[in-house]
Amino acid sequence: MITRRGFLRLIGGSFLSMVSLSAYAIGIEPMLLTHVKRYSLTPPHWPAGLKLRIAALADIHACRPWMTPERIGSLVEQANALQPDLVVLLGDYVDGMQMVTADVPAPEWASALSGLKAPLGVHSILGNHDWWHDHAAQLAEAGPTVARQALESAGIPVLENDVVRLEKDGHGFWIAGLADQLAIRPSKALGRHGFRGLDDLDGTLAKANDGSPVILLAHEPDIFPKVPSRVSLTLSGHTHGGQVRLFGYSPVVPSDFGNRYAYGHVVEDDRNLIVSGGLGFSIMPVRFGMPPEILQIDLG
């Protein structure tokens, strides 16, 4: 039988363990040196001889004290050190929670991102928070958002239901970027019910009008079941890997598909999806088992 002293020691030890884990999840793991998550694959229909390195950054969520312009600058240096052929930004540059000491104005985080360098350029899409926190865009149910204007002013093109054709080593390929799938929030005052996306998958892919392979940028991974096989690779963010992930499982995932598209490399019917764990956080400043990450993706 456990004694009173033993019981108090057990309770005290459990309490200290919980405090330590909480301190780690809030104060340490979110601020750890960002992990580089590497993937190497040759998707179906990928041209022989085309080797392409992509660096992908997702869900920056600029804010103080967690994701300052200075920290974004260090992420830029880390991404550049990978010597990518191409850099893609997967949306959600704006902070996504109330537990911040200050917002980071769009020109500041965009200026920090302008330091990204790659021979084939830097290309971006927007995320839901880039729309949700833009009051004028929500009222108009249309852009351009403040985030888009900031990125373009910093020299970073934004793809919203649009494409760009690139070439490397004599091979052409397309980067296709979707507009956000949850862009317009519900509003009782405006009579809006449910989220409304501005994405147009079919219209976007129709612009990639030759047989060259397509890399699709889609902030939310929930579009993946609709993505046709002509798309070699879909890159997404949004989920943050659940922010808390243990033994390959995340208890809370902002996706209609739960853990199916929560994180990592997913292959379905020879179609490839990679979901980034992201760099910042939303709702709560907590990461556990899911440190911040930059993606390095080597194709071919």
PDB file of C-alpha atoms in Angstrom:
ATOM      1  CA  MET A   1       0.000   0.000   0.000  1.00  0.00           C
ATOM      2  CA  ILE A   2       1.313   3.422  -0.897  1.00  0.00           C
ATOM      3  CA  THR A   3       2.044   5.676   2.069  1.00  0.00           C
ATOM      4  CA  ARG A   4       0.889   9.262   2.419  1.00  0.00           C
ATOM      5  CA  ARG A   5       4.470  10.430   1.872  1.00  0.00           C
ATOM      6  CA  GLY A   6       4.794   8.200  -1.183  1.00  0.00           C
ATOM      7  CA  PHE A   7       1.495   9.482  -2.547  1.00  0.00           C
ATOM      8  CA  LEU A   8       2.619  13.104  -2.118  1.00  0.00           C
ATOM      9  CA  ARG A   9       5.901  12.316  -3.839  1.00  0.00           C
ATOM     10  CA  LEU A  10       4.001  10.742  -6.729  1.00  0.00           C
ATOM     11  CA  ILE A  11       1.702  13.740  -7.060  1.00  0.00           C
ATOM     12  CA  GLY A  12       4.620  16.152  -6.745  1.00  0.00           C
ATOM     13  CA  GLY A  13       6.639  14.270  -9.334  1.00  0.00           C
ATOM     14  CA  SER A  14       3.711  14.145 -11.727  1.00  0.00           C
ATOM     15  CA  PHE A  15       3.097  17.858 -11.272  1.00  0.00           C
ATOM     16  CA  LEU A  16       6.751  18.699 -11.928  1.00  0.00           C
ATOM     17  CA  SER A  17       6.738  16.462 -14.999  1.00  0.00           C
ATOM     18  CA  MET A  18       3.654  18.228 -16.358  1.00  0.00           C
ATOM     19  CA  VAL A  19       5.219  21.633 -15.687  1.00  0.00           C
ATOM     20  CA  SER A  20       8.444  20.555 -17.387  1.00  0.00           C
ATOM     21  CA  LEU A  21       6.621  19.176 -20.422  1.00  0.00           C
ATOM     22  CA  SER A  22       4.505  22.325 -20.685  1.00  0.00           C
ATOM     23  CA  ALA A  23       7.584  24.534 -20.441  1.00  0.00           C
ATOM     24  CA  TYR A  24       9.284  22.481 -23.141  1.00  0.00           C
ATOM     25  CA  ALA A  25       6.253  22.537 -25.460  1.00  0.00           C
ATOM     26  CA  ILE A  26       5.707  26.291 -25.042  1.00  0.00           C
ATOM     27  CA  GLY A  27       9.145  27.730 -24.442  1.00  0.00           C
ATOM     28  CA  ILE A  28      11.691  25.378 -25.992  1.00  0.00           C
ATOM     29  CA  GLU A  29      10.509  23.259 -28.928  1.00  0.00           C
ATOM     30  CA  PRO A  30       8.837  26.181 -30.775  1.00  0.00           C
ATOM     31  CA  MET A  31      12.126  28.105 -30.601  1.00  0.00           C
ATOM     32  CA  LEU A  32      14.495  25.235 -31.391  1.00  0.00           C
ATOM     33  CA  LEU A  33      16.826  25.533 -34.329  1.00  0.00           C
ATOM     34  CA  THR A  34      14.559  24.820 -37.236  1.00  0.00           C
ATOM     35  CA  HIS A  35      14.745  21.269 -38.552  1.00  0.00           C
ATOM     36  CA  VAL A  36      15.317  20.598 -42.258  1.00  0.00           C
ATOM     37  CA  LYS A  37      12.996  17.799 -43.327  1.00  0.00           C
ATOM     38  CA  ARG A  38      14.330  16.125 -46.476  1.00  0.00           C
ATOM     39  CA  TYR A  39      12.364  14.212 -49.080  1.00  0.00           C
ATOM     40  CA  SER A  40      13.715  12.557 -52.211  1.00  0.00           C
ATOM     41  CA  LEU A  41      11.355  11.117 -54.809  1.00  0.00           C
ATOM     42  CA  THR A  42      10.736  10.644 -58.514  1.00  0.00           C
ATOM     43  CA  PRO A  43       6.998  11.093 -59.104  1.00  0.00           C
ATOM     44  CA  PRO A  44       5.214   9.256 -61.927  1.00  0.00           C
ATOM     45  CA  HIS A  45       5.629  10.944 -65.321  1.00  0.00           C
ATOM     46  CA  TRP A  46       8.578  13.002 -64.085  1.00  0.00           C
ATOM     47  CA  PRO A  47      11.031  13.639 -66.959  1.00  0.00           C
ATOM     48  CA  ALA A  48      14.212  11.581 -66.943  1.00  0.00           C
ATOM     49  CA  GLY A  49      17.174  13.869 -66.427  1.00  0.00           C
ATOM     50  CA  LEU A  50      15.268  16.625 -64.603  1.00  0.00           C
ATOM     51  CA  LYS A  51      16.706  17.037 -61.134  1.00  0.00           C
ATOM     52  CA  LEU A  52      15.080  19.770 -59.096  1.00  0.00           C
ATOM     53  CA  ARG A  53      15.632  20.879 -55.515  1.00  0.00           C
ATOM     54  CA  ILE A  54      12.804  22.792 -53.853  1.00  0.00           C
ATOM     55  CA  ALA A  55      12.951  24.565 -50.499  1.00  0.00           C
ATOM     56  CA  ALA A  56       9.495  25.080 -49.009  1.00  0.00           C
ATOM     57  CA  LEU A  57       8.499  27.297 -46.067  1.00  0.00           C
ATOM     58  CA  ALA A  58       4.985  27.141 -44.632  1.00  0.00           C
ATOM     59  CA  ASP A  59       2.919  28.784 -41.890  1.00  0.00           C
ATOM     60  CA  ILE A  60       5.368  31.423 -40.728  1.00  0.00           C
ATOM     61  CA  HIS A  61       2.718  33.280 -38.678  1.00  0.00           C
ATOM     62  CA  ALA A  62       4.810  36.378 -38.030  1.00  0.00           C
ATOM     63  CA  CYS A  63       4.322  37.820 -34.545  1.00  0.00           C
ATOM     64  CA  ARG A  64       6.206  38.889 -31.463  1.00  0.00           C
ATOM     65  CA  PRO A  65       7.767  37.307 -29.449  1.00  0.00           C
ATOM     66  CA  TRP A  66       7.588  34.018 -31.390  1.00  0.00           C
ATOM     67  CA  MET A  67       8.279  34.824 -35.040  1.00  0.00           C
ATOM     68  CA  THR A  68      10.040  38.164 -35.331  1.00  0.00           C
ATOM     69  CA  PRO A  69      11.530  39.627 -38.523  1.00  0.00           C
ATOM     70  CA  GLU A  70      14.939  38.695 -37.132  1.00  0.00           C
ATOM     71  CA  ARG A  71      13.941  35.055 -36.755  1.00  0.00           C
ATOM     72  CA  ILE A  72      12.392  35.053 -40.221  1.00  0.00           C
ATOM     73  CA  GLY A  73      15.706  36.388 -41.489  1.00  0.00           C
ATOM     74  CA  SER A  74      17.517  33.442 -39.923  1.00  0.00           C
ATOM     75  CA  LEU A  75      15.056  31.041 -41.593  1.00  0.00           C
ATOM     76  CA  VAL A  76      15.792  32.731 -44.909  1.00  0.00           C
ATOM     77  CA  GLU A  77      19.518  32.153 -44.408  1.00  0.00           C
ATOM     78  CA  GLN A  78      18.887  28.515 -43.538  1.00  0.00           C
ATOM     79  CA  ALA A  79      16.760  28.002 -46.653  1.00  0.00           C
ATOM     80  CA  ASN A  80      19.319  29.702 -48.890  1.00  0.00           C
ATOM     81  CA  ALA A  81      22.042  27.448 -47.486  1.00  0.00           C
ATOM     82  CA  LEU A  82      20.210  24.450 -48.984  1.00  0.00           C
ATOM     83  CA  GLN A  83      21.077  25.861 -52.429  1.00  0.00           C
ATOM     84  CA  PRO A  84      17.614  25.173 -53.863  1.00  0.00           C
ATOM     85  CA  ASP A  85      16.757  25.597 -57.519  1.00  0.00           C
ATOM     86  CA  LEU A  86      13.404  26.983 -56.448  1.00  0.00           C
ATOM     87  CA  VAL A  87      11.801  28.320 -53.254  1.00  0.00           C
ATOM     88  CA  VAL A  88       8.070  28.097 -52.568  1.00  0.00           C
ATOM     89  CA  LEU A  89       6.110  29.769 -49.774  1.00  0.00           C
ATOM     90  CA  LEU A  90       2.962  27.897 -48.789  1.00  0.00           C
ATOM     91  CA  GLY A  91       0.911  30.604 -47.078  1.00  0.00           C
ATOM     92  CA  ASP A  92      -0.088  31.923 -43.637  1.00  0.00           C
ATOM     93  CA  TYR A  93       2.408  34.719 -43.077  1.00  0.00           C
ATOM     94  CA  VAL A  94       0.049  36.518 -40.671  1.00  0.00           C
ATOM     95  CA  ASP A  95      -0.154  35.560 -36.992  1.00  0.00           C
ATOM     96  CA  GLY A  96      -2.903  33.134 -36.073  1.00  0.00           C
ATOM     97  CA  MET A  97      -3.565  33.595 -32.359  1.00  0.00           C
ATOM     98  CA  GLN A  98      -4.204  36.103 -29.601  1.00  0.00           C
ATOM     99  CA  MET A  99      -1.265  35.117 -27.378  1.00  0.00           C
ATOM    100  CA  VAL A 100       1.243  37.550 -28.876  1.00  0.00           C
ATOM    101  CA  THR A 101       2.928  40.672 -27.565  1.00  0.00           C
ATOM    102  CA  ALA A 102       2.630  42.465 -30.915  1.00  0.00           C
ATOM    103  CA  ASP A 103       1.790  41.901 -34.546  1.00  0.00           C
ATOM    104  CA  VAL A 104       4.519  42.132 -37.169  1.00  0.00           C
ATOM    105  CA  PRO A 105       3.384  44.518 -39.936  1.00  0.00           C
ATOM    106  CA  ALA A 106       3.200  42.939 -43.375  1.00  0.00           C
ATOM    107  CA  PRO A 107       5.981  45.071 -44.900  1.00  0.00           C
ATOM    108  CA  GLU A 108       8.368  43.844 -42.183  1.00  0.00           C
ATOM    109  CA  TRP A 109       7.827  40.100 -42.604  1.00  0.00           C
ATOM    110  CA  ALA A 110       7.731  40.482 -46.383  1.00  0.00           C
ATOM    111  CA  SER A 111      10.989  42.405 -46.338  1.00  0.00           C
ATOM    112  CA  ALA A 112      12.598  39.599 -44.324  1.00  0.00           C
ATOM    113  CA  LEU A 113      11.367  37.026 -46.862  1.00  0.00           C
ATOM    114  CA  SER A 114      12.726  39.079 -49.755  1.00  0.00           C
ATOM    115  CA  GLY A 115      16.170  37.723 -48.879  1.00  0.00           C
ATOM    116  CA  LEU A 116      15.243  34.284 -50.241  1.00  0.00           C
ATOM    117  CA  LYS A 117      17.306  33.446 -53.313  1.00  0.00           C
ATOM    118  CA  ALA A 118      17.098  30.677 -55.921  1.00  0.00           C
ATOM    119  CA  PRO A 119      17.982  30.465 -59.639  1.00  0.00           C
ATOM    120  CA  LEU A 120      14.359  29.705 -60.601  1.00  0.00           C
ATOM    121  CA  GLY A 121      12.941  32.274 -58.224  1.00  0.00           C
ATOM    122  CA  VAL A 122      10.656  32.424 -55.198  1.00  0.00           C
ATOM    123  CA  HIS A 123       6.940  31.746 -55.692  1.00  0.00           C
ATOM    124  CA  SER A 124       4.154  31.984 -53.129  1.00  0.00           C
ATOM    125  CA  ILE A 125       0.526  31.320 -52.345  1.00  0.00           C
ATOM    126  CA  LEU A 126      -1.682  32.696 -49.563  1.00  0.00           C
ATOM    127  CA  GLY A 127      -3.215  30.883 -46.603  1.00  0.00           C
ATOM    128  CA  ASN A 128      -6.469  31.219 -44.716  1.00  0.00           C
ATOM    129  CA  HIS A 129      -5.060  33.557 -42.050  1.00  0.00           C
ATOM    130  CA  ASP A 130      -3.778  35.921 -44.737  1.00  0.00           C
ATOM    131  CA  TRP A 131      -7.439  36.312 -45.710  1.00  0.00           C
ATOM    132  CA  TRP A 132      -9.129  36.021 -42.325  1.00  0.00           C
ATOM    133  CA  HIS A 133      -7.141  38.848 -40.737  1.00  0.00           C
ATOM    134  CA  ASP A 134      -7.747  41.240 -43.634  1.00  0.00           C
ATOM    135  CA  HIS A 135     -10.970  43.031 -42.736  1.00  0.00           C
ATOM    136  CA  ALA A 136     -11.311  44.861 -46.050  1.00  0.00           C
ATOM    137  CA  ALA A 137     -10.833  41.665 -48.054  1.00  0.00           C
ATOM    138  CA  GLN A 138     -13.430  39.874 -45.943  1.00  0.00           C
ATOM    139  CA  LEU A 139     -15.977  42.649 -46.505  1.00  0.00           C
ATOM    140  CA  ALA A 140     -15.312  42.724 -50.237  1.00  0.00           C
ATOM    141  CA  GLU A 141     -14.984  38.932 -50.484  1.00  0.00           C
ATOM    142  CA  ALA A 142     -12.107  39.680 -52.838  1.00  0.00           C
ATOM    143  CA  GLY A 143      -8.474  40.718 -52.867  1.00  0.00           C
ATOM    144  CA  PRO A 144      -5.844  41.809 -53.277  1.00  0.00           C
ATOM    145  CA  THR A 145      -5.120  41.176 -49.623  1.00  0.00           C
ATOM    146  CA  VAL A 146      -2.586  43.135 -47.606  1.00  0.00           C
ATOM    147  CA  ALA A 147      -0.435  39.994 -47.543  1.00  0.00           C
ATOM    148  CA  ARG A 148      -0.428  39.704 -51.330  1.00  0.00           C
ATOM    149  CA  GLN A 149       0.450  43.361 -51.766  1.00  0.00           C
ATOM    150  CA  ALA A 150       3.304  43.052 -49.270  1.00  0.00           C
ATOM    151  CA  LEU A 151       4.768  39.987 -50.971  1.00  0.00           C
ATOM    152  CA  GLU A 152       4.554  41.531 -54.426  1.00  0.00           C
ATOM    153  CA  SER A 153       6.103  44.769 -53.163  1.00  0.00           C
ATOM    154  CA  ALA A 154       8.986  42.648 -51.859  1.00  0.00           C
ATOM    155  CA  GLY A 155       9.439  41.095 -55.302  1.00  0.00           C
ATOM    156  CA  ILE A 156       7.780  37.758 -54.531  1.00  0.00           C
ATOM    157  CA  PRO A 157       5.043  36.769 -57.021  1.00  0.00           C
ATOM    158  CA  VAL A 158       1.803  35.366 -55.612  1.00  0.00           C
ATOM    159  CA  LEU A 159      -0.081  32.645 -57.459  1.00  0.00           C
ATOM    160  CA  GLU A 160      -3.838  32.642 -56.837  1.00  0.00           C
ATOM    161  CA  ASN A 161      -5.416  30.244 -59.326  1.00  0.00           C
ATOM    162  CA  ASP A 162      -2.492  30.936 -61.594  1.00  0.00           C
ATOM    163  CA  VAL A 163       0.566  29.195 -63.020  1.00  0.00           C
ATOM    164  CA  VAL A 164       4.115  29.930 -64.071  1.00  0.00           C
ATOM    165  CA  ARG A 165       6.214  27.834 -66.449  1.00  0.00           C
ATOM    166  CA  LEU A 166       9.867  27.284 -65.554  1.00  0.00           C
ATOM    167  CA  GLU A 167      12.746  25.460 -67.205  1.00  0.00           C
ATOM    168  CA  LYS A 168      15.808  23.600 -65.950  1.00  0.00           C
ATOM    169  CA  ASP A 169      18.309  21.567 -67.937  1.00  0.00           C
ATOM    170  CA  GLY A 170      16.162  21.790 -71.038  1.00  0.00           C
ATOM    171  CA  HIS A 171      13.040  20.479 -69.306  1.00  0.00           C
ATOM    172  CA  GLY A 172       9.946  22.582 -68.700  1.00  0.00           C
ATOM    173  CA  PHE A 173       7.587  22.285 -65.731  1.00  0.00           C
ATOM    174  CA  TRP A 174       4.751  24.268 -64.197  1.00  0.00           C
ATOM    175  CA  ILE A 175       4.232  25.733 -60.753  1.00  0.00           C
ATOM    176  CA  ALA A 176       0.487  26.061 -60.132  1.00  0.00           C
ATOM    177  CA  GLY A 177      -0.829  27.945 -57.115  1.00  0.00           C
ATOM    178  CA  LEU A 178      -4.370  27.714 -55.763  1.00  0.00           C
ATOM    179  CA  ALA A 179      -6.261  30.520 -54.101  1.00  0.00           C
ATOM    180  CA  ASP A 180      -7.196  29.653 -50.536  1.00  0.00           C
ATOM    181  CA  GLN A 181      -9.869  27.039 -49.917  1.00  0.00           C
ATOM    182  CA  LEU A 182     -11.169  28.722 -46.718  1.00  0.00           C
ATOM    183  CA  ALA A 183     -10.634  32.357 -47.676  1.00  0.00           C
ATOM    184  CA  ILE A 184     -13.993  33.891 -46.723  1.00  0.00           C
ATOM    185  CA  ARG A 185     -15.156  33.398 -43.162  1.00  0.00           C
ATOM    186  CA  PRO A 186     -18.764  32.922 -42.050  1.00  0.00           C
ATOM    187  CA  SER A 187     -20.426  36.162 -40.976  1.00  0.00           C
ATOM    188  CA  LYS A 188     -23.872  36.477 -39.434  1.00  0.00           C
ATOM    189  CA  ALA A 189     -23.767  40.226 -39.994  1.00  0.00           C
ATOM    190  CA  LEU A 190     -23.189  39.739 -43.716  1.00  0.00           C
ATOM    191  CA  GLY A 191     -25.430  36.708 -44.023  1.00  0.00           C
ATOM    192  CA  ARG A 192     -22.625  34.304 -44.866  1.00  0.00           C
ATOM    193  CA  HIS A 193     -22.928  30.711 -43.761  1.00  0.00           C
ATOM    194  CA  GLY A 194     -19.883  28.460 -43.724  1.00  0.00           C
ATOM    195  CA  PHE A 195     -16.444  29.105 -45.141  1.00  0.00           C
ATOM    196  CA  ARG A 196     -16.145  29.914 -48.824  1.00  0.00           C
ATOM    197  CA  GLY A 197     -13.069  29.067 -50.814  1.00  0.00           C
ATOM    198  CA  LEU A 198     -11.770  31.019 -53.769  1.00  0.00           C
ATOM    199  CA  ASP A 199      -9.853  28.089 -55.244  1.00  0.00           C
ATOM    200  CA  ASP A 200     -10.394  26.917 -58.818  1.00  0.00           C
ATOM    201  CA  LEU A 201      -8.469  23.697 -59.346  1.00  0.00           C
ATOM    202  CA  ASP A 202      -9.742  22.884 -62.834  1.00  0.00           C
ATOM    203  CA  GLY A 203      -9.338  26.439 -64.098  1.00  0.00           C
ATOM    204  CA  THR A 204      -5.839  26.696 -62.675  1.00  0.00           C
ATOM    205  CA  LEU A 205      -4.606  23.424 -64.175  1.00  0.00           C
ATOM    206  CA  ALA A 206      -6.142  24.347 -67.540  1.00  0.00           C
ATOM    207  CA  LYS A 207      -3.587  27.166 -67.724  1.00  0.00           C
ATOM    208  CA  ALA A 208      -0.772  24.588 -67.663  1.00  0.00           C
ATOM    209  CA  ASN A 209      -1.472  23.987 -71.309  1.00  0.00           C
ATOM    210  CA  ASP A 210       1.197  21.550 -72.412  1.00  0.00           C
ATOM    211  CA  GLY A 211       2.382  18.117 -71.306  1.00  0.00           C
ATOM    212  CA  SER A 212       5.026  19.399 -68.882  1.00  0.00           C
ATOM    213  CA  PRO A 213       4.766  18.168 -65.277  1.00  0.00           C
ATOM    214  CA  VAL A 214       2.905  20.257 -62.703  1.00  0.00           C
ATOM    215  CA  ILE A 215       3.824  21.010 -59.101  1.00  0.00           C
ATOM    216  CA  LEU A 216       0.730  22.250 -57.258  1.00  0.00           C
ATOM    217  CA  LEU A 217       0.886  24.615 -54.286  1.00  0.00           C
ATOM    218  CA  ALA A 218      -2.270  24.389 -52.147  1.00  0.00           C
ATOM    219  CA  HIS A 219      -2.277  25.782 -48.622  1.00  0.00           C
ATOM    220  CA  GLU A 220      -4.810  23.296 -47.249  1.00  0.00           C
ATOM    221  CA  PRO A 221      -4.150  19.628 -48.109  1.00  0.00           C
ATOM    222  CA  ASP A 222      -7.879  18.781 -48.198  1.00  0.00           C
ATOM    223  CA  ILE A 223      -7.931  19.453 -51.950  1.00  0.00           C
ATOM    224  CA  PHE A 224      -5.746  16.400 -52.564  1.00  0.00           C
ATOM    225  CA  PRO A 225      -8.506  13.829 -53.312  1.00  0.00           C
ATOM    226  CA  LYS A 226      -9.561  16.058 -56.234  1.00  0.00           C
ATOM    227  CA  VAL A 227      -6.057  16.518 -57.648  1.00  0.00           C
ATOM    228  CA  PRO A 228      -5.671  14.649 -60.969  1.00  0.00           C
ATOM    229  CA  SER A 229      -2.794  12.333 -61.759  1.00  0.00           C
ATOM    230  CA  ARG A 230      -1.244  14.813 -64.196  1.00  0.00           C
ATOM    231  CA  VAL A 231      -0.009  16.734 -61.122  1.00  0.00           C
ATOM    232  CA  SER A 232       3.371  15.284 -60.197  1.00  0.00           C
ATOM    233  CA  LEU A 233       3.455  16.663 -56.644  1.00  0.00           C
ATOM    234  CA  THR A 234       1.165  18.668 -54.366  1.00  0.00           C
ATOM    235  CA  LEU A 235       2.752  20.757 -51.595  1.00  0.00           C
ATOM    236  CA  SER A 236       0.664  21.955 -48.641  1.00  0.00           C
ATOM    237  CA  GLY A 237       0.919  23.434 -45.167  1.00  0.00           C
ATOM    238  CA  HIS A 238      -1.909  24.605 -42.887  1.00  0.00           C
ATOM    239  CA  THR A 239      -2.026  21.670 -40.455  1.00  0.00           C
ATOM    240  CA  HIS A 240       1.264  22.406 -38.636  1.00  0.00           C
ATOM    241  CA  GLY A 241       1.437  18.631 -38.272  1.00  0.00           C
ATOM    242  CA  GLY A 242      -1.176  19.095 -35.560  1.00  0.00           C
ATOM    243  CA  GLN A 243       1.454  21.046 -33.521  1.00  0.00           C
ATOM    244  CA  VAL A 244       1.364  18.114 -31.082  1.00  0.00           C
ATOM    245  CA  ARG A 245       2.306  14.759 -32.600  1.00  0.00           C
ATOM    246  CA  LEU A 246       3.101  11.521 -30.798  1.00  0.00           C
ATOM    247  CA  PHE A 247       3.867   8.145 -32.395  1.00  0.00           C
ATOM    248  CA  GLY A 248       2.739   9.420 -35.795  1.00  0.00           C
ATOM    249  CA  TYR A 249      -0.610  10.674 -34.508  1.00  0.00           C
ATOM    250  CA  SER A 250      -1.918  14.198 -33.926  1.00  0.00           C
ATOM    251  CA  PRO A 251      -4.908  14.557 -31.586  1.00  0.00           C
ATOM    252  CA  VAL A 252      -6.162  17.761 -33.255  1.00  0.00           C
ATOM    253  CA  VAL A 253      -5.778  18.432 -36.991  1.00  0.00           C
ATOM    254  CA  PRO A 254      -7.492  21.311 -38.857  1.00  0.00           C
ATOM    255  CA  SER A 255      -8.605  19.059 -41.694  1.00  0.00           C
ATOM    256  CA  ASP A 256     -11.823  17.306 -42.624  1.00  0.00           C
ATOM    257  CA  PHE A 257      -9.692  14.189 -43.121  1.00  0.00           C
ATOM    258  CA  GLY A 258      -8.156  14.092 -39.644  1.00  0.00           C
ATOM    259  CA  ASN A 259      -4.714  12.472 -39.651  1.00  0.00           C
ATOM    260  CA  ARG A 260      -4.950  11.299 -43.253  1.00  0.00           C
ATOM    261  CA  TYR A 261      -3.254  14.497 -44.478  1.00  0.00           C
ATOM    262  CA  ALA A 262      -1.882  15.802 -41.200  1.00  0.00           C
ATOM    263  CA  TYR A 263       1.800  15.578 -42.006  1.00  0.00           C
ATOM    264  CA  GLY A 264       4.488  14.185 -44.249  1.00  0.00           C
ATOM    265  CA  HIS A 265       4.597  12.324 -47.553  1.00  0.00           C
ATOM    266  CA  VAL A 266       1.297  10.780 -48.626  1.00  0.00           C
ATOM    267  CA  VAL A 267       0.925   8.597 -51.707  1.00  0.00           C
ATOM    268  CA  GLU A 268      -2.538   7.737 -53.024  1.00  0.00           C
ATOM    269  CA  ASP A 269      -3.124   6.149 -56.439  1.00  0.00           C
ATOM    270  CA  ASP A 270       0.411   7.098 -57.529  1.00  0.00           C
ATOM    271  CA  ARG A 271      -0.303  10.738 -56.635  1.00  0.00           C
ATOM    272  CA  ASN A 272       2.125  12.449 -54.262  1.00  0.00           C
ATOM    273  CA  LEU A 273       1.373  14.949 -51.503  1.00  0.00           C
ATOM    274  CA  ILE A 274       3.848  16.439 -49.031  1.00  0.00           C
ATOM    275  CA  VAL A 275       2.438  18.338 -46.045  1.00  0.00           C
ATOM    276  CA  SER A 276       4.822  20.571 -44.122  1.00  0.00           C
ATOM    277  CA  GLY A 277       4.782  20.755 -40.339  1.00  0.00           C
ATOM    278  CA  GLY A 278       5.294  24.498 -40.743  1.00  0.00           C
ATOM    279  CA  LEU A 279       7.287  27.042 -38.789  1.00  0.00           C
ATOM    280  CA  GLY A 280       4.917  28.984 -36.536  1.00  0.00           C
ATOM    281  CA  PHE A 281       1.671  28.145 -34.798  1.00  0.00           C
ATOM    282  CA  SER A 282      -1.943  29.176 -34.436  1.00  0.00           C
ATOM    283  CA  ILE A 283      -4.481  29.033 -31.589  1.00  0.00           C
ATOM    284  CA  MET A 284      -1.795  28.233 -28.967  1.00  0.00           C
ATOM    285  CA  PRO A 285       2.009  28.756 -28.896  1.00  0.00           C
ATOM    286  CA  VAL A 286       2.628  25.039 -28.392  1.00  0.00           C
ATOM    287  CA  ARG A 287       4.669  22.473 -30.314  1.00  0.00           C
ATOM    288  CA  PHE A 288       5.458  18.996 -29.033  1.00  0.00           C
ATOM    289  CA  GLY A 289       6.876  16.231 -31.181  1.00  0.00           C
ATOM    290  CA  MET A 290       6.600  18.573 -34.163  1.00  0.00           C
ATOM    291  CA  PRO A 291       9.520  21.029 -34.246  1.00  0.00           C
ATOM    292  CA  PRO A 292       9.520  23.868 -36.780  1.00  0.00           C
ATOM    293  CA  GLU A 293      10.730  22.731 -40.184  1.00  0.00           C
ATOM    294  CA  ILE A 294      11.867  23.827 -43.627  1.00  0.00           C
ATOM    295  CA  LEU A 295      11.328  21.305 -46.411  1.00  0.00           C
ATOM    296  CA  GLN A 296      14.045  20.244 -48.820  1.00  0.00           C
ATOM    297  CA  ILE A 297      12.503  18.257 -51.668  1.00  0.00           C
ATOM    298  CA  ASP A 298      14.724  16.660 -54.284  1.00  0.00           C
ATOM    299  CA  LEU A 299      12.859  15.508 -57.389  1.00  0.00           C
ATOM    300  CA  GLY A 300      14.319  13.193 -60.041  1.00  0.00           C
TER     301      GLY A 300
END
